[in-house]
Every structure is written in structure tokens, then in C-alpha cells.
Amino acid sequence: MHRFSLVIIAICLVLVLSLGTLSITACTRTAYQDSFWAMNTYMDLTVYGNKKVLAECIKLAADLDRKLSVTDPASAVYALNKQGTPVDDKDVLALAQAAVRLSETTDGAFDVTIYPVSSLWGFTKGDYHVPTEAQLAEALAKVDYRKIDLSNGRLALPQGNQIDFGGIAKGYLGDVLKRYLVAQGVKSALLNLGGNVVAVGSRPDGKPYRVAIKDPLGEGYVCILSVQDVNVVTSGLYERYFLQDGVKYGHIIDPFTGYPVNNGLLSVTVVGEVGTDCDAYSTALFVMGANKACQVAKALGLQVVMVTHDTLYVSATLADGIQYQGQYASYKVVTL
Ligand code: AMP
Ligand code: MG
């Protein structure tokens, strides 16, 4: 072949190859976004390079919500709580197994059998009120994760004991969605599941995602974390609470007293690979209070950002890339 023709073919090949790469890059960088309501919260998903997966993600969230809801008479957990009907659904079993394991590692600060108490305060239906001591004692006697029976491939409870997956369900949903997206070949996605953020991979340009931790006292942010391929899960008093006689009662309950936690912590964020675990730990550390939570976070190797009125407790592994915002830039920082 003529040398000139060879050069032309070579140039064409380079052009075709680079155009191909360009269109692949452009395609994987296209952001597809959708938002919806599930598990009593607003969820927002951004997936890069694949629009089709969004609908399935929303369906997965709705399906899980339908199984776990404590207020929907059609849910498996509702039937378990109301009639003691054992559940053999695989998601419910996986959640219950994880819940028991995480109750053990947190010495019961996380206790998924909290439902008799959380419903007594009105946190499950929104009919908030302060119960009497007698009511509380009666409800508290029914809280004990060790009563959960997982034998014979199903979840069962003694009569009177009831389940509330509210402290762990969004974390589990994050794990389910991430597994599905990765199986579909998605390399980049940012899932905001109402206080639980899942960063799938890194940003399409290869840089880490910037995930902000909400200011528990106002509209702004405590700090911004640079993260990739992790969950950033926050428990906060500001999420759900009611006021009575000037006292603020939040939705996270101390399973040892039956009272909403009021120990000076304003928010607890846990960063880690398994959303289910991060979610249970954020709730449990919140129950423990700053001092015990610092010890436990260190002992278990958890990555945390914990906020009180004047101090931020931050794991050394997160401290490097963190950017404090507003008033929080002048807070005392204790590095764990
Ligand atoms: P989170 O926002 O993940 O901290 O979860 C708070 C929710 O978990 C509450 O709304 C209750 O449904 C449930 N919950 C409250 N206290 C506890 C507790 N000590 N252990 C387990 N779940 C709890
Ligand atoms: Mg939680």
C-alpha cells in the first residue's frame, strides 16, 4: 500500500479511537438524578452514566420499606409486632442478624427491640407525649435484643417484644443499593438516603466526593469530608423530636432508662464501608455519650465525627481532609 494511504488510515484510526474514548468518558460523566420518599424520609440518588438503574433503586427502597414498616398493616414487621407472626423474609433475617450482632458489640446501647418504648413516646406514629413512669417501666421490660429468636431460618419474638428497625434500615438499604449498582457496572454514584450518604466509587473525574455533615443547630454545615467508596451516616437530635414544657425529647432512646437521650451530643457521624454497621453504630454511640463513645469508637476502630456544643471529636483517619465550616472552625477539636 502507498505510504501516504497508510498515514491517512493511521490518522483515521487515532481519530476513531479518541472519539470513542471521548464519548465513553462523556457518557460515564452524565449525571442522572431522582428523588423520592421512603422510610419516612426524603431520598435523593445521583448515578453517573446509567439512567436505567434509577427506577430499580427506587423500587428496591419501596420494597424494603414495605417489609420493615412498623405502621403499614401489610408489612412483615407489622405482623410480627402485632400478632407475633414469624418472618422468614431474607432482608428481615439479614437485618435481624446484623442487629443482634451490633447490639452485642455495643453492649445493648443499640437495641432493635426498642419498639415498645419508641412507640410509647409517639415516635413511630407522630403522636408525641411524655409517658408516665409506670408506662415506661412496663414498656422497658419488653426491650431486650437477647429475646430475638433466629432459629429455624425465621425471626420470632416472645409475646410482647417488638422490633423497630428505624436505627439500621437506611444503612442496610444503602448496602443493598450499592451492591445492585456495582453489579450493574456503575462506577460512580452518590446516594443520599436521608442522613445516610453512600458514595459509590469516586466522582467520575476520579476525585473524591465532598460530603457535608449538617449543622445540628442550624441550616449550615459542621464540616466537609472528602470521601470515596464509603458510607457517611449521621444520627442527630435535630432529625425527629418534640418539645413539651420547654424540654426537647429526641427520637434516639437509651434502652437502659427508656428516656430519649440527652447527654450533650448533638450529632454522631460514622464513616465506613458497611452501611448497616455505620447506621447501628451512629445510633449506639449517640446513646453512649461523648466519653464512652470515644473509647468505644477507638476500641472498635470506627471512623467518627461527633459534635457537642463546644467540641468536635474526630478520628485521626478523617482529620486530614476535613474542612470545618462557620462557627465550627473555632471549636475545640479532640482527635481520636
Ligand atoms: P438513627 O437516626 O439511625 O440514629 O435512628 C434513630 C431511630 O432508631 C429512631 O427513630 C428509632 O426508630 C430507633 N431507635 C431509637 N433508639 C434506638 C436504640 N437505642 N437502638 C436501636 N434503635 C433505636
Ligand atoms: Mg442509625
Short mmCIF file of C-alpha atoms and ligand atoms in Angstrom, two decimals:
data_model
loop_
_atom_site.label_atom_id
_atom_site.label_comp_id
_atom_site.label_asym_id
_atom_site.label_seq_id
_atom_site.Cartn_x
_atom_site.Cartn_y
_atom_site.Cartn_z
CA MET A 1 0.00 0.00 0.00
CA HIS A 2 1.08 3.57 -0.69
CA ARG A 3 2.85 5.17 2.27
CA PHE A 4 0.50 8.19 2.12
CA SER A 5 -2.60 5.93 2.38
CA LEU A 6 -1.08 4.19 5.42
CA VAL A 7 -0.61 7.55 7.16
CA ILE A 8 -4.25 8.50 6.38
CA ILE A 9 -5.50 5.15 7.78
CA ALA A 10 -3.36 5.62 10.90
CA ILE A 11 -4.75 9.15 11.44
CA CYS A 12 -8.31 7.88 10.97
CA LEU A 13 -7.71 5.08 13.48
CA VAL A 14 -6.37 7.52 16.09
CA LEU A 15 -9.40 9.77 15.46
CA VAL A 16 -11.89 6.91 15.78
CA LEU A 17 -10.21 5.62 18.94
CA SER A 18 -10.04 9.02 20.61
CA LEU A 19 -13.62 9.88 19.64
CA GLY A 20 -14.68 6.54 21.10
CA THR A 21 -12.87 7.27 24.36
CA LEU A 22 -14.35 10.76 24.43
CA SER A 23 -17.88 9.50 24.00
CA ILE A 24 -17.37 6.81 26.68
CA THR A 25 -15.99 9.45 29.08
CA ALA A 26 -18.80 11.86 28.27
CA CYS A 27 -21.32 9.07 28.76
CA THR A 28 -19.97 7.91 32.17
CA ARG A 29 -19.89 11.53 33.34
CA THR A 30 -23.55 12.20 32.64
CA ALA A 31 -25.38 12.54 35.93
CA TYR A 32 -28.86 11.05 36.27
CA GLN A 33 -30.79 12.10 39.33
CA ASP A 34 -34.07 11.22 41.02
CA SER A 35 -35.64 11.80 44.42
CA PHE A 36 -38.43 10.08 46.28
CA TRP A 37 -39.91 9.45 49.73
CA ALA A 38 -39.20 6.19 51.57
CA MET A 39 -38.61 5.08 55.18
CA ASN A 40 -40.15 8.32 56.45
CA THR A 41 -37.52 10.44 54.77
CA TYR A 42 -36.62 12.18 51.54
CA MET A 43 -34.07 10.27 49.45
CA ASP A 44 -32.05 11.57 46.54
CA LEU A 45 -29.96 9.48 44.14
CA THR A 46 -27.36 10.62 41.62
CA VAL A 47 -25.98 7.91 39.32
CA TYR A 48 -23.36 8.58 36.67
CA GLY A 49 -23.53 7.04 33.22
CA ASN A 50 -26.58 4.80 33.67
CA LYS A 51 -30.13 6.11 33.75
CA LYS A 52 -31.94 2.79 33.73
CA VAL A 53 -30.79 1.73 37.20
CA LEU A 54 -32.57 4.61 38.95
CA ALA A 55 -36.07 3.14 38.67
CA GLU A 56 -34.89 -0.18 40.09
CA CYS A 57 -33.16 1.57 43.01
CA ILE A 58 -36.42 3.35 43.87
CA LYS A 59 -38.27 0.04 43.64
CA LEU A 60 -35.73 -1.67 45.92
CA ALA A 61 -36.21 1.13 48.50
CA ALA A 62 -40.02 0.89 48.31
CA ASP A 63 -39.94 -2.92 48.60
CA LEU A 64 -37.71 -2.84 51.67
CA ASP A 65 -39.82 -0.07 53.23
CA ARG A 66 -42.93 -2.19 52.71
CA LYS A 67 -41.35 -5.13 54.56
CA LEU A 68 -39.96 -3.15 57.50
CA SER A 69 -42.61 -0.51 58.20
CA VAL A 70 -43.98 -0.58 61.76
CA THR A 71 -47.10 1.32 60.71
CA ASP A 72 -48.12 -0.39 57.43
CA PRO A 73 -50.53 -3.26 58.22
CA ALA A 74 -49.24 -5.06 55.09
CA SER A 75 -45.63 -5.24 56.33
CA ALA A 76 -43.94 -8.34 57.71
CA VAL A 77 -42.62 -6.43 60.72
CA TYR A 78 -46.10 -5.06 61.48
CA ALA A 79 -47.49 -8.63 61.56
CA LEU A 80 -44.60 -9.74 63.77
CA ASN A 81 -45.16 -6.87 66.21
CA LYS A 82 -48.95 -7.12 66.24
CA GLN A 83 -49.62 -10.88 66.09
CA GLY A 84 -46.22 -12.43 66.67
CA THR A 85 -46.19 -13.85 63.13
CA PRO A 86 -42.63 -15.19 62.49
CA VAL A 87 -40.83 -13.72 59.45
CA ASP A 88 -38.70 -15.69 57.00
CA ASP A 89 -38.02 -12.88 54.52
CA LYS A 90 -34.31 -12.76 53.62
CA ASP A 91 -33.91 -8.99 54.15
CA VAL A 92 -35.66 -9.07 57.51
CA LEU A 93 -33.50 -12.02 58.59
CA ALA A 94 -30.28 -10.32 57.43
CA LEU A 95 -31.27 -7.15 59.28
CA ALA A 96 -32.19 -9.02 62.46
CA GLN A 97 -28.89 -10.96 62.39
CA ALA A 98 -26.92 -7.75 61.93
CA ALA A 99 -28.97 -6.03 64.65
CA VAL A 100 -28.23 -8.77 67.19
CA ARG A 101 -24.51 -8.73 66.34
CA LEU A 102 -24.36 -4.92 66.67
CA SER A 103 -26.33 -4.96 69.94
CA GLU A 104 -23.71 -7.34 71.31
CA THR A 105 -20.73 -5.21 70.20
CA THR A 106 -22.37 -2.08 71.68
CA ASP A 107 -23.40 -3.79 74.96
CA GLY A 108 -27.05 -3.12 74.23
CA ALA A 109 -26.77 0.63 73.53
CA PHE A 110 -28.19 -0.33 70.14
CA ASP A 111 -31.29 -2.43 70.72
CA VAL A 112 -33.63 -3.14 67.84
CA THR A 113 -36.35 -4.34 70.28
CA ILE A 114 -36.80 -0.70 71.36
CA TYR A 115 -40.27 -0.51 69.70
CA PRO A 116 -42.44 -0.75 72.88
CA VAL A 117 -40.61 2.32 74.21
CA SER A 118 -40.21 4.31 70.96
CA SER A 119 -43.93 3.88 70.20
CA LEU A 120 -44.89 4.82 73.78
CA TRP A 121 -43.19 8.21 73.28
CA GLY A 122 -45.07 8.52 69.99
CA PHE A 123 -42.02 8.48 67.75
CA THR A 124 -43.34 5.80 65.41
CA LYS A 125 -46.71 7.45 64.62
CA GLY A 126 -46.07 11.09 65.50
CA ASP A 127 -48.49 11.09 68.48
CA TYR A 128 -45.80 12.52 70.79
CA HIS A 129 -46.22 12.70 74.56
CA VAL A 130 -44.24 12.10 77.76
CA PRO A 131 -45.32 8.75 79.27
CA THR A 132 -45.78 8.06 82.99
CA GLU A 133 -43.07 6.22 84.94
CA ALA A 134 -45.35 3.17 85.24
CA GLN A 135 -45.97 3.07 81.48
CA LEU A 136 -42.25 3.41 80.85
CA ALA A 137 -41.30 0.63 83.26
CA GLU A 138 -43.82 -1.69 81.65
CA ALA A 139 -42.57 -0.92 78.13
CA LEU A 140 -38.91 -1.10 79.12
CA ALA A 141 -39.41 -4.62 80.49
CA LYS A 142 -40.14 -5.69 76.90
CA VAL A 143 -36.85 -4.32 75.49
CA ASP A 144 -34.15 -6.97 75.22
CA TYR A 145 -32.42 -7.98 71.99
CA ARG A 146 -31.41 -11.31 73.60
CA LYS A 147 -35.04 -12.39 73.25
CA ILE A 148 -34.75 -12.35 69.45
CA ASP A 149 -35.10 -15.90 68.15
CA LEU A 150 -33.40 -16.59 64.82
CA SER A 151 -33.56 -20.39 64.89
CA ASN A 152 -35.11 -22.44 62.04
CA GLY A 153 -34.49 -19.76 59.41
CA ARG A 154 -37.01 -17.23 60.68
CA LEU A 155 -37.29 -14.28 63.04
CA ALA A 156 -39.59 -14.80 66.02
CA LEU A 157 -40.18 -12.95 69.29
CA PRO A 158 -41.77 -13.84 72.62
CA GLN A 159 -45.19 -12.25 73.13
CA GLY A 160 -44.91 -8.54 73.95
CA ASN A 161 -41.48 -7.99 72.41
CA GLN A 162 -41.46 -5.85 69.27
CA ILE A 163 -39.00 -4.68 66.64
CA ASP A 164 -38.11 -1.21 65.35
CA PHE A 165 -35.55 -1.32 62.51
CA GLY A 166 -35.54 2.51 62.27
CA GLY A 167 -31.97 2.80 63.56
CA ILE A 168 -30.43 0.46 60.98
CA ALA A 169 -32.79 0.17 57.97
CA LYS A 170 -31.40 3.06 55.90
CA GLY A 171 -27.87 1.75 56.35
CA TYR A 172 -28.97 -1.66 55.14
CA LEU A 173 -30.80 -0.08 52.19
CA GLY A 174 -27.55 1.71 51.29
CA ASP A 175 -25.74 -1.64 51.19
CA VAL A 176 -28.49 -3.18 49.04
CA LEU A 177 -28.44 -0.27 46.56
CA LYS A 178 -24.65 -0.19 46.35
CA ARG A 179 -24.47 -3.95 45.68
CA TYR A 180 -27.09 -3.62 42.94
CA LEU A 181 -25.39 -0.62 41.29
CA VAL A 182 -21.94 -2.22 41.32
CA ALA A 183 -23.43 -5.42 39.82
CA GLN A 184 -24.90 -3.25 37.03
CA GLY A 185 -21.45 -1.85 36.27
CA VAL A 186 -21.99 1.57 37.84
CA LYS A 187 -18.66 3.08 38.86
CA SER A 188 -19.89 6.38 40.33
CA ALA A 189 -22.97 7.28 42.32
CA LEU A 190 -23.90 9.38 45.30
CA LEU A 191 -26.92 8.19 47.27
CA ASN A 192 -28.47 10.43 49.90
CA LEU A 193 -30.83 8.33 51.99
CA GLY A 194 -31.94 10.98 54.47
CA GLY A 195 -28.91 11.46 56.69
CA ASN A 196 -27.17 8.37 55.31
CA VAL A 197 -24.90 9.12 52.38
CA VAL A 198 -23.42 6.33 50.24
CA ALA A 199 -20.51 7.26 47.99
CA VAL A 200 -20.19 4.59 45.30
CA GLY A 201 -16.66 4.77 43.88
CA SER A 202 -15.30 8.27 43.39
CA ARG A 203 -16.55 11.17 41.28
CA PRO A 204 -16.50 10.47 37.53
CA ASP A 205 -13.40 12.70 37.24
CA GLY A 206 -11.63 10.42 39.75
CA LYS A 207 -11.69 12.94 42.58
CA PRO A 208 -13.26 12.12 45.97
CA TYR A 209 -16.82 13.19 46.73
CA ARG A 210 -17.30 16.09 49.10
CA VAL A 211 -19.88 15.12 51.69
CA ALA A 212 -21.10 17.71 54.20
CA ILE A 213 -22.18 16.96 57.77
CA LYS A 214 -25.27 19.01 58.66
CA ASP A 215 -25.14 21.62 61.39
CA PRO A 216 -27.28 20.09 64.18
CA LEU A 217 -28.13 23.62 65.40
CA GLY A 218 -28.93 25.41 62.16
CA GLU A 219 -29.04 25.45 58.39
CA GLY A 220 -25.34 25.23 57.51
CA TYR A 221 -22.72 22.52 57.89
CA VAL A 222 -20.29 21.35 60.54
CA CYS A 223 -17.65 20.26 58.07
CA ILE A 224 -17.00 18.75 54.68
CA LEU A 225 -15.35 15.35 54.28
CA SER A 226 -13.55 14.14 51.15
CA VAL A 227 -14.54 10.52 50.72
CA GLN A 228 -14.86 7.71 48.23
CA ASP A 229 -16.45 4.27 48.35
CA VAL A 230 -17.82 4.67 51.88
CA ASN A 231 -20.98 5.39 53.83
CA VAL A 232 -21.29 8.59 55.83
CA VAL A 233 -24.06 8.02 58.37
CA THR A 234 -25.27 10.63 60.84
CA SER A 235 -27.55 10.36 63.87
CA GLY A 236 -28.80 13.67 65.20
CA LEU A 237 -31.22 15.05 67.73
CA TYR A 238 -32.46 17.52 65.14
CA GLU A 239 -33.90 14.78 62.91
CA ARG A 240 -37.02 13.97 64.92
CA TYR A 241 -38.03 15.43 68.28
CA PHE A 242 -40.84 17.15 70.15
CA LEU A 243 -40.97 19.86 72.78
CA GLN A 244 -43.00 19.61 75.96
CA ASP A 245 -42.81 22.12 78.85
CA GLY A 246 -39.65 23.56 77.33
CA VAL A 247 -37.87 20.18 77.23
CA LYS A 248 -36.67 18.70 73.93
CA TYR A 249 -37.29 14.95 73.53
CA GLY A 250 -35.39 13.33 70.65
CA HIS A 251 -36.06 10.06 68.85
CA ILE A 252 -32.94 8.19 70.00
CA ILE A 253 -33.74 6.30 73.17
CA ASP A 254 -31.49 4.97 75.90
CA PRO A 255 -32.50 1.29 76.17
CA PHE A 256 -31.36 1.24 79.82
CA THR A 257 -33.62 4.07 81.03
CA GLY A 258 -36.34 4.29 78.35
CA TYR A 259 -35.76 8.06 78.07
CA PRO A 260 -34.79 9.96 74.94
CA VAL A 261 -31.03 10.55 75.01
CA ASN A 262 -30.00 13.96 76.31
CA ASN A 263 -26.27 13.74 77.04
CA GLY A 264 -24.78 16.76 75.28
CA LEU A 265 -24.09 15.04 71.96
CA LEU A 266 -25.73 16.90 69.07
CA SER A 267 -24.74 14.60 66.24
CA VAL A 268 -22.67 11.50 65.63
CA THR A 269 -21.36 10.59 62.18
CA VAL A 270 -19.79 7.23 61.40
CA VAL A 271 -17.83 6.69 58.17
CA GLY A 272 -17.25 3.16 56.94
CA GLU A 273 -17.63 0.51 54.28
CA VAL A 274 -20.72 -1.27 55.61
CA GLY A 275 -23.78 0.99 55.80
CA THR A 276 -25.70 -1.35 58.12
CA ASP A 277 -22.89 -1.24 60.69
CA CYS A 278 -22.33 2.53 60.38
CA ASP A 279 -26.03 3.10 60.97
CA ALA A 280 -26.26 0.97 64.12
CA TYR A 281 -23.01 2.44 65.45
CA SER A 282 -24.09 6.04 64.92
CA THR A 283 -27.24 5.37 66.95
CA ALA A 284 -25.34 3.42 69.64
CA LEU A 285 -22.55 5.99 70.06
CA PHE A 286 -25.22 8.65 70.39
CA VAL A 287 -26.75 6.68 73.28
CA MET A 288 -23.36 6.26 74.98
CA GLY A 289 -22.45 9.95 75.21
CA ALA A 290 -19.15 11.55 74.21
CA ASN A 291 -16.77 9.93 76.74
CA LYS A 292 -17.86 6.33 76.33
CA ALA A 293 -18.41 6.81 72.59
CA CYS A 294 -14.78 7.96 72.17
CA GLN A 295 -13.50 4.85 73.96
CA VAL A 296 -15.76 2.50 72.01
CA ALA A 297 -15.02 4.17 68.66
CA LYS A 298 -11.30 3.72 69.30
CA ALA A 299 -11.63 0.14 70.54
CA LEU A 300 -13.73 -0.87 67.50
CA GLY A 301 -11.65 1.14 65.02
CA LEU A 302 -14.64 3.26 63.92
CA GLN A 303 -14.15 6.49 61.98
CA VAL A 304 -16.28 9.20 63.58
CA VAL A 305 -17.12 12.89 63.78
CA MET A 306 -19.03 13.71 66.97
CA VAL A 307 -20.42 17.16 67.76
CA THR A 308 -21.25 18.72 71.16
CA HIS A 309 -21.95 22.39 71.98
CA ASP A 310 -18.26 23.25 72.09
CA THR A 311 -16.17 20.29 70.98
CA LEU A 312 -15.67 18.14 67.90
CA TYR A 313 -14.36 14.60 68.35
CA VAL A 314 -12.74 13.46 65.12
CA SER A 315 -10.93 10.21 64.23
CA ALA A 316 -7.32 10.76 63.17
CA THR A 317 -8.02 8.95 59.88
CA LEU A 318 -10.61 11.60 58.93
CA ALA A 319 -8.84 14.65 60.34
CA ASP A 320 -6.56 15.24 57.33
CA GLY A 321 -9.01 16.13 54.57
CA ILE A 322 -11.68 17.70 56.78
CA GLN A 323 -12.85 21.30 56.19
CA TYR A 324 -14.64 22.88 59.15
CA GLN A 325 -17.41 25.33 58.36
CA GLY A 326 -18.61 28.56 60.00
CA GLN A 327 -18.57 28.63 63.82
CA TYR A 328 -17.24 25.04 63.89
CA ALA A 329 -13.86 26.25 62.59
CA SER A 330 -13.25 27.74 66.06
CA TYR A 331 -14.45 24.71 68.06
CA LYS A 332 -12.07 22.66 70.17
CA VAL A 333 -11.10 19.55 68.20
CA VAL A 334 -10.24 16.33 70.03
CA THR A 335 -8.54 13.87 67.70
CA LEU A 336 -9.19 10.19 68.38
P1 AMP B 1 -30.80 6.84 63.66
O1 AMP B 1 -31.33 8.09 63.02
O2 AMP B 1 -30.16 5.89 62.73
O3 AMP B 1 -29.94 7.11 64.84
O4 AMP B 1 -32.04 6.01 64.19
C1 AMP B 1 -32.97 6.51 65.08
C2 AMP B 1 -34.15 5.58 65.08
O5 AMP B 1 -33.73 4.30 65.62
C3 AMP B 1 -35.29 6.02 65.96
O6 AMP B 1 -36.19 6.83 65.23
C4 AMP B 1 -35.90 4.70 66.40
O7 AMP B 1 -36.70 4.19 65.36
C5 AMP B 1 -34.70 3.78 66.52
N1 AMP B 1 -34.03 3.80 67.83
C6 AMP B 1 -34.09 4.74 68.81
N2 AMP B 1 -33.28 4.43 69.84
C7 AMP B 1 -32.68 3.25 69.49
C8 AMP B 1 -31.73 2.41 70.15
N3 AMP B 1 -31.21 2.71 71.34
N4 AMP B 1 -31.35 1.27 69.49
C9 AMP B 1 -31.87 0.96 68.29
N5 AMP B 1 -32.75 1.71 67.63
C10 AMP B 1 -33.16 2.85 68.22
MG MG B 2 -28.62 4.62 62.98
#
